[in-house]
Every structure is written in structure tokens, then in C-alpha cells.
GROMACS .gro file of C-alpha atoms in nm:
model
  261
    1UNK     CA    1   7.647   9.722  10.738
    2UNK     CA    2   7.541   9.574  10.426
    3UNK     CA    3   7.673   9.224  10.505
    4UNK     CA    4   7.803   9.011  10.738
    5UNK     CA    5   7.999   8.677  10.681
    6UNK     CA    6   8.289   8.374  10.820
    7UNK     CA    7   8.548   8.306  10.513
    8UNK     CA    8   8.726   8.026  10.770
    9UNK     CA    9   8.752   8.153  11.011
   10UNK     CA   10   8.754   8.575  10.913
   11UNK     CA   11   8.492   8.740  11.059
   12UNK     CA   12   8.430   8.978  10.758
   13UNK     CA   13   8.205   9.297  10.770
   14UNK     CA   14   8.083   9.492  10.469
   15UNK     CA   15   7.950   9.853  10.455
   16UNK     CA   16   7.856  10.121  10.199
   17UNK     CA   17   8.108  10.375  10.193
   18UNK     CA   18   8.493  10.425  10.355
   19UNK     CA   19   8.339  10.697  10.649
   20UNK     CA   20   8.083  10.407  10.786
   21UNK     CA   21   8.368  10.063  10.740
   22UNK     CA   22   8.647  10.345  10.941
   23UNK     CA   23   8.346  10.382  11.232
   24UNK     CA   24   8.263  10.059  11.267
   25UNK     CA   25   8.606   9.896  11.356
   26UNK     CA   26   8.681  10.228  11.572
   27UNK     CA   27   8.360  10.144  11.753
   28UNK     CA   28   8.479   9.776  11.795
   29UNK     CA   29   8.808   9.831  11.825
   30UNK     CA   30   8.794  10.108  12.169
   31UNK     CA   31   8.536   9.813  12.297
   32UNK     CA   32   8.824   9.565  12.329
   33UNK     CA   33   8.999   9.795  12.463
   34UNK     CA   34   8.787   9.897  12.720
   35UNK     CA   35   8.770   9.573  12.726
   36UNK     CA   36   9.000   9.438  12.761
   37UNK     CA   37   9.178   9.772  12.994
   38UNK     CA   38   8.975   9.667  13.297
   39UNK     CA   39   9.153   9.305  13.325
   40UNK     CA   40   9.523   9.426  13.184
   41UNK     CA   41   9.657   9.784  13.391
   42UNK     CA   42   9.837   9.805  12.971
   43UNK     CA   43   9.804   9.698  12.600
   44UNK     CA   44  10.022   9.677  12.347
   45UNK     CA   45   9.853   9.768  12.056
   46UNK     CA   46  10.044   9.781  11.661
   47UNK     CA   47   9.908  10.049  11.403
   48UNK     CA   48   9.892  10.038  10.995
   49UNK     CA   49  10.085  10.427  10.835
   50UNK     CA   50   9.881  10.385  10.503
   51UNK     CA   51   9.602  10.612  10.395
   52UNK     CA   52   9.323  10.309  10.337
   53UNK     CA   53   9.343  10.416  10.727
   54UNK     CA   54   9.254  10.771  10.721
   55UNK     CA   55   8.887  10.689  10.819
   56UNK     CA   56   8.973  10.460  11.097
   57UNK     CA   57   9.217  10.688  11.266
   58UNK     CA   58   9.011  10.944  11.192
   59UNK     CA   59   8.669  10.784  11.376
   60UNK     CA   60   8.940  10.661  11.661
   61UNK     CA   61   9.056  10.946  11.857
   62UNK     CA   62   8.721  11.105  11.880
   63UNK     CA   63   8.662  10.761  12.155
   64UNK     CA   64   8.754  10.844  12.476
   65UNK     CA   65   8.995  10.564  12.517
   66UNK     CA   66   9.208  10.582  12.786
   67UNK     CA   67   9.609  10.609  12.605
   68UNK     CA   68   9.769  10.654  12.905
   69UNK     CA   69   9.743  10.274  12.987
   70UNK     CA   70   9.858  10.147  12.542
   71UNK     CA   71  10.206  10.077  12.445
   72UNK     CA   72  10.209  10.205  12.017
   73UNK     CA   73  10.408  10.019  11.816
   74UNK     CA   74  10.369  10.017  11.368
   75UNK     CA   75  10.432   9.726  11.178
   76UNK     CA   76  10.686   9.915  10.954
   77UNK     CA   77  10.943  10.209  10.822
   78UNK     CA   78  11.141  10.316  10.477
   79UNK     CA   79  11.538  10.248  10.472
   80UNK     CA   80  11.691  10.583  10.423
   81UNK     CA   81  11.396  10.780  10.305
   82UNK     CA   82  11.488  11.154  10.480
   83UNK     CA   83  11.342  11.108  10.823
   84UNK     CA   84  11.112  11.407  10.827
   85UNK     CA   85  10.918  11.287  10.500
   86UNK     CA   86  10.558  11.288  10.548
   87UNK     CA   87  10.514  11.006  10.318
   88UNK     CA   88  10.802  10.825  10.614
   89UNK     CA   89  10.576  10.571  10.821
   90UNK     CA   90  10.573  10.698  11.204
   91UNK     CA   91  10.552  11.080  11.035
   92UNK     CA   92  10.257  10.953  10.884
   93UNK     CA   93  10.135  10.792  11.262
   94UNK     CA   94  10.250  11.095  11.499
   95UNK     CA   95  10.053  11.264  11.210
   96UNK     CA   96   9.674  11.137  11.234
   97UNK     CA   97   9.775  10.963  11.576
   98UNK     CA   98  10.088  10.917  11.861
   99UNK     CA   99  10.078  11.280  11.890
  100UNK     CA  100   9.644  11.351  11.898
  101UNK     CA  101   9.637  11.140  12.199
  102UNK     CA  102   9.788  11.032  12.542
  103UNK     CA  103  10.004  10.737  12.466
  104UNK     CA  104  10.189  10.611  12.782
  105UNK     CA  105  10.443  10.504  12.545
  106UNK     CA  106  10.514  10.567  12.092
  107UNK     CA  107  10.809  10.321  12.020
  108UNK     CA  108  10.876  10.375  11.652
  109UNK     CA  109  11.078  10.209  11.429
  110UNK     CA  110  11.419  10.395  11.224
  111UNK     CA  111  11.466  10.303  10.861
  112UNK     CA  112  11.803  10.511  10.952
  113UNK     CA  113  11.979  10.374  11.195
  114UNK     CA  114  12.369  10.335  11.121
  115UNK     CA  115  12.331   9.953  11.193
  116UNK     CA  116  11.947   9.857  11.020
  117UNK     CA  117  12.004   9.456  11.170
  118UNK     CA  118  12.121   9.613  11.475
  119UNK     CA  119  11.753   9.807  11.442
  120UNK     CA  120  11.601   9.528  11.401
  121UNK     CA  121  11.726   9.361  11.628
  122UNK     CA  122  11.597   9.636  11.921
  123UNK     CA  123  11.260   9.596  11.767
  124UNK     CA  124  11.195   9.256  11.787
  125UNK     CA  125  11.285   9.247  12.174
  126UNK     CA  126  11.071   9.550  12.230
  127UNK     CA  127  10.779   9.354  12.074
  128UNK     CA  128  10.928   9.005  12.292
  129UNK     CA  129  10.881   9.273  12.580
  130UNK     CA  130  10.535   9.378  12.475
  131UNK     CA  131  10.340   9.147  12.350
  132UNK     CA  132  10.067   9.275  12.084
  133UNK     CA  133   9.707   9.282  12.198
  134UNK     CA  134   9.549   9.436  11.900
  135UNK     CA  135   9.696   9.495  11.558
  136UNK     CA  136   9.571   9.735  11.304
  137UNK     CA  137   9.658   9.645  10.942
  138UNK     CA  138   9.496   9.690  10.584
  139UNK     CA  139   9.652   9.441  10.300
  140UNK     CA  140   9.838   9.545  10.030
  141UNK     CA  141   9.741   9.589   9.610
  142UNK     CA  142   9.989   9.274   9.628
  143UNK     CA  143   9.813   9.096   9.957
  144UNK     CA  144  10.085   9.233  10.183
  145UNK     CA  145  10.091   9.213  10.500
  146UNK     CA  146  10.282   9.525  10.687
  147UNK     CA  147  10.596   9.496  10.411
  148UNK     CA  148  10.557   9.149  10.370
  149UNK     CA  149  10.531   9.108   9.977
  150UNK     CA  150  10.441   8.803   9.843
  151UNK     CA  151  10.867   8.763   9.720
  152UNK     CA  152  10.930   8.804  10.115
  153UNK     CA  153  10.701   8.673  10.261
  154UNK     CA  154  10.722   8.341  10.525
  155UNK     CA  155  10.435   8.212  10.702
  156UNK     CA  156  10.690   8.066  10.940
  157UNK     CA  157  10.949   8.316  10.959
  158UNK     CA  158  11.205   8.234  11.204
  159UNK     CA  159  11.208   8.628  11.229
  160UNK     CA  160  11.004   8.880  11.399
  161UNK     CA  161  11.095   9.196  11.281
  162UNK     CA  162  11.324   9.159  10.924
  163UNK     CA  163  11.453   9.405  10.593
  164UNK     CA  164  11.262   9.313  10.245
  165UNK     CA  165  11.301   9.495   9.962
  166UNK     CA  166  11.046   9.612   9.785
  167UNK     CA  167  10.868   9.480   9.446
  168UNK     CA  168  10.763   9.659   9.200
  169UNK     CA  169  10.390   9.623   9.261
  170UNK     CA  170  10.398   9.717   9.613
  171UNK     CA  171  10.582  10.050   9.556
  172UNK     CA  172  10.331  10.123   9.242
  173UNK     CA  173  10.075  10.167   9.538
  174UNK     CA  174  10.284  10.387   9.735
  175UNK     CA  175  10.193  10.630   9.357
  176UNK     CA  176   9.876  10.522   9.297
  177UNK     CA  177   9.759  10.659   9.689
  178UNK     CA  178   9.940  10.966   9.602
  179UNK     CA  179  10.211  10.970   9.850
  180UNK     CA  180  10.463  10.973   9.603
  181UNK     CA  181  10.520  11.111   9.233
  182UNK     CA  182  10.697  10.880   9.113
  183UNK     CA  183  10.852  10.547   9.199
  184UNK     CA  184  11.167  10.633   9.104
  185UNK     CA  185  11.075  10.829   9.487
  186UNK     CA  186  10.919  10.495   9.627
  187UNK     CA  187  11.203  10.358   9.874
  188UNK     CA  188  11.344  10.013   9.714
  189UNK     CA  189  11.351   9.795  10.099
  190UNK     CA  190  11.171   9.901  10.492
  191UNK     CA  191  11.216   9.746  10.775
  192UNK     CA  192  10.917   9.538  10.872
  193UNK     CA  193  10.775   9.338  11.079
  194UNK     CA  194  10.669   8.947  10.968
  195UNK     CA  195  10.380   8.760  10.941
  196UNK     CA  196  10.458   8.608  11.211
  197UNK     CA  197  10.530   8.869  11.508
  198UNK     CA  198  10.174   9.020  11.313
  199UNK     CA  199   9.935   8.702  11.391
  200UNK     CA  200  10.094   8.676  11.752
  201UNK     CA  201   9.808   8.969  11.811
  202UNK     CA  202   9.580   8.816  12.009
  203UNK     CA  203   9.243   9.090  11.783
  204UNK     CA  204   9.372   9.213  11.439
  205UNK     CA  205   9.150   9.422  11.292
  206UNK     CA  206   9.231   9.420  10.930
  207UNK     CA  207   9.027   9.778  10.755
  208UNK     CA  208   9.057   9.801  10.376
  209UNK     CA  209   8.845   9.967  10.149
  210UNK     CA  210   8.866  10.131   9.806
  211UNK     CA  211   8.814   9.962   9.459
  212UNK     CA  212   9.208   9.934   9.388
  213UNK     CA  213   9.224   9.696   9.687
  214UNK     CA  214   8.905   9.470   9.560
  215UNK     CA  215   9.164   9.140   9.335
  216UNK     CA  216   9.317   9.178   9.690
  217UNK     CA  217   8.983   9.121   9.929
  218UNK     CA  218   8.894   8.875   9.626
  219UNK     CA  219   9.263   8.699   9.718
  220UNK     CA  220   9.231   8.699  10.097
  221UNK     CA  221   8.911   8.539  10.043
  222UNK     CA  222   8.857   8.279   9.803
  223UNK     CA  223   9.272   8.162   9.708
  224UNK     CA  224   9.461   7.871   9.900
  225UNK     CA  225   9.625   7.984  10.239
  226UNK     CA  226   9.965   7.995  10.093
  227UNK     CA  227  10.247   8.314  10.146
  228UNK     CA  228  10.170   8.357   9.762
  229UNK     CA  229   9.903   8.551   9.849
  230UNK     CA  230  10.070   8.672  10.213
  231UNK     CA  231   9.697   8.769  10.402
  232UNK     CA  232   9.539   8.466  10.286
  233UNK     CA  233   9.684   8.401  10.639
  234UNK     CA  234   9.436   8.590  10.785
  235UNK     CA  235   9.214   8.329  10.753
  236UNK     CA  236   9.322   8.105  11.001
  237UNK     CA  237   9.350   8.384  11.246
  238UNK     CA  238   9.096   8.307  11.597
  239UNK     CA  239   8.956   8.682  11.650
  240UNK     CA  240   9.083   8.843  11.291
  241UNK     CA  241   8.822   9.091  11.147
  242UNK     CA  242   8.850   9.280  10.785
  243UNK     CA  243   8.595   9.571  10.741
  244UNK     CA  244   8.525   9.608  10.400
  245UNK     CA  245   8.406   9.945  10.212
  246UNK     CA  246   8.165   9.825   9.884
  247UNK     CA  247   8.383   9.894   9.667
  248UNK     CA  248   8.762   9.665   9.766
  249UNK     CA  249   8.385   9.405   9.817
  250UNK     CA  250   8.316   9.421   9.526
  251UNK     CA  251   8.437   9.192   9.350
  252UNK     CA  252   8.391   8.898   9.643
  253UNK     CA  253   8.077   8.818   9.388
  254UNK     CA  254   7.784   8.580   9.552
  255UNK     CA  255   7.875   8.467   9.881
  256UNK     CA  256   7.713   8.190   9.913
  257UNK     CA  257   7.984   8.047   9.793
  258UNK     CA  258   8.222   8.176  10.125
  259UNK     CA  259   8.118   8.032  10.528
  260UNK     CA  260   7.823   8.285  10.576
  261UNK     CA  261   7.789   8.246  10.935
   0.00000   0.00000   0.00000
């Protein structure tokens, strides 16, 4: 680890490389899972689907964890994308996690449901039935959490799951990440868990590598906690850890301006 500090309530850990960062996040998550399973029959975890999570997920599946006592969810899905498309977030997580270890249950969002509103309600009800113990997330280039882009982010959202129109910067990120060849191929709408749903997680592990996220990391740590910068809300969570690598942390500057732990 290069550095560890706090920004408001948010714990921040900076590592030299993406691999070190992913391994550290997976190790701490394993410890927390085992801790919770010592007092609970089952736990509920929400996962993010993005290339930024690759190192973390690769490290996670190597750990000895009683997956059969874990219910898995994910935090967003494109609307109208072909059900077999590899860019689908359920498909992404099936390939890298859900089908590689024996979860008790896996609950996927159906982006091709006949009624998007009914699908949002169905998934919201599942999250009420299985409240999240842990949320594993990333931060978008525009500061989004899940698909809560700045224009639609609401720290007091009255619903738990909703359909949103994706901001152009968000759609361009999918091209930058190599998921789509052109922005025209990126769906314009998605189903997303809202920010209150994500913050209901008792413990949050936020993994954010790469230089393309450095501006978003700077904003997360130094901007006011407002919807214009959705990820700033993480600074208000009592049990959140932000994992960075040297590249994503490159714009932070002097850590002395933050509340060093």
C-alpha cells in the first residue's frame, strides 16, 4: 500500500498497481464475508459489472469462501440490449463470477422485460426482502454510482430501482473501456439501483483503478457532497472503503489537505 487516509468518513487506500489494489480489496472482502457469516446464516452482496472490477473479481474467486451462503445481486443493466450480448452486465458477471462459484442464489436484472416499470418493482422488492450487507462498486468517469449519472442522481431518491437515460459521457466511457466500438452501439437507457439503495449496504467496497478515473477520484474526495458529483456521497458512509491505484490517485495532490487517518 502506498498511502492510507480518510476523506470525511470515507476510508481511502492507494496501491501501486491495479493487481495489488484488486488483491487487497478481495482480501478485505473475504475477511468481512467470513466475519458476517459467523453470525448470520446468509448474507446479501451487490456486485458491479465493469472492466474496472476485473482484477478484484479475479482475486476474489481464488479465496475460500462459503459462497453457498451468499445471495448475489448486481446494480444495473442496459435496457433493450440483446440478451446474449457480452456487454450485458448480468452476462459480464456470469462469466467472471456468478457461474464460477456456487452462490446460494443469483438475482439478475432483466433489461428486456416487457414492462421496465414492473421489472424495477420486482428487483426493488427483492432488495427489500434481502437487504444488502455488502456492496461492491466502482465509480464512473462522470462520477456515477451504478448508472446514477449527475443529471439523474438523487441522494434522496424515493424509489429503490429505476430506469434512467444515460448521459453522453457515461455512454462514451463504455467505448473507452472497450465494451463497444462506437457510442452509437451503446444503449441509451438502463435500469439502475438508486443511490439510497446502494448506500443501504452496511459495508461498501469501491474499486476504482486507472488514469481515466483520476478526475472522478479527485471530485469524489474534494468536491462538495452534491448530486453534481454523485460519488461524493461515499464520504458520508460509515463503513466504506475506496481502493485506488497509483494512476487513479494521480490527481489527488497533497494528501495533507485531507483528513489523514
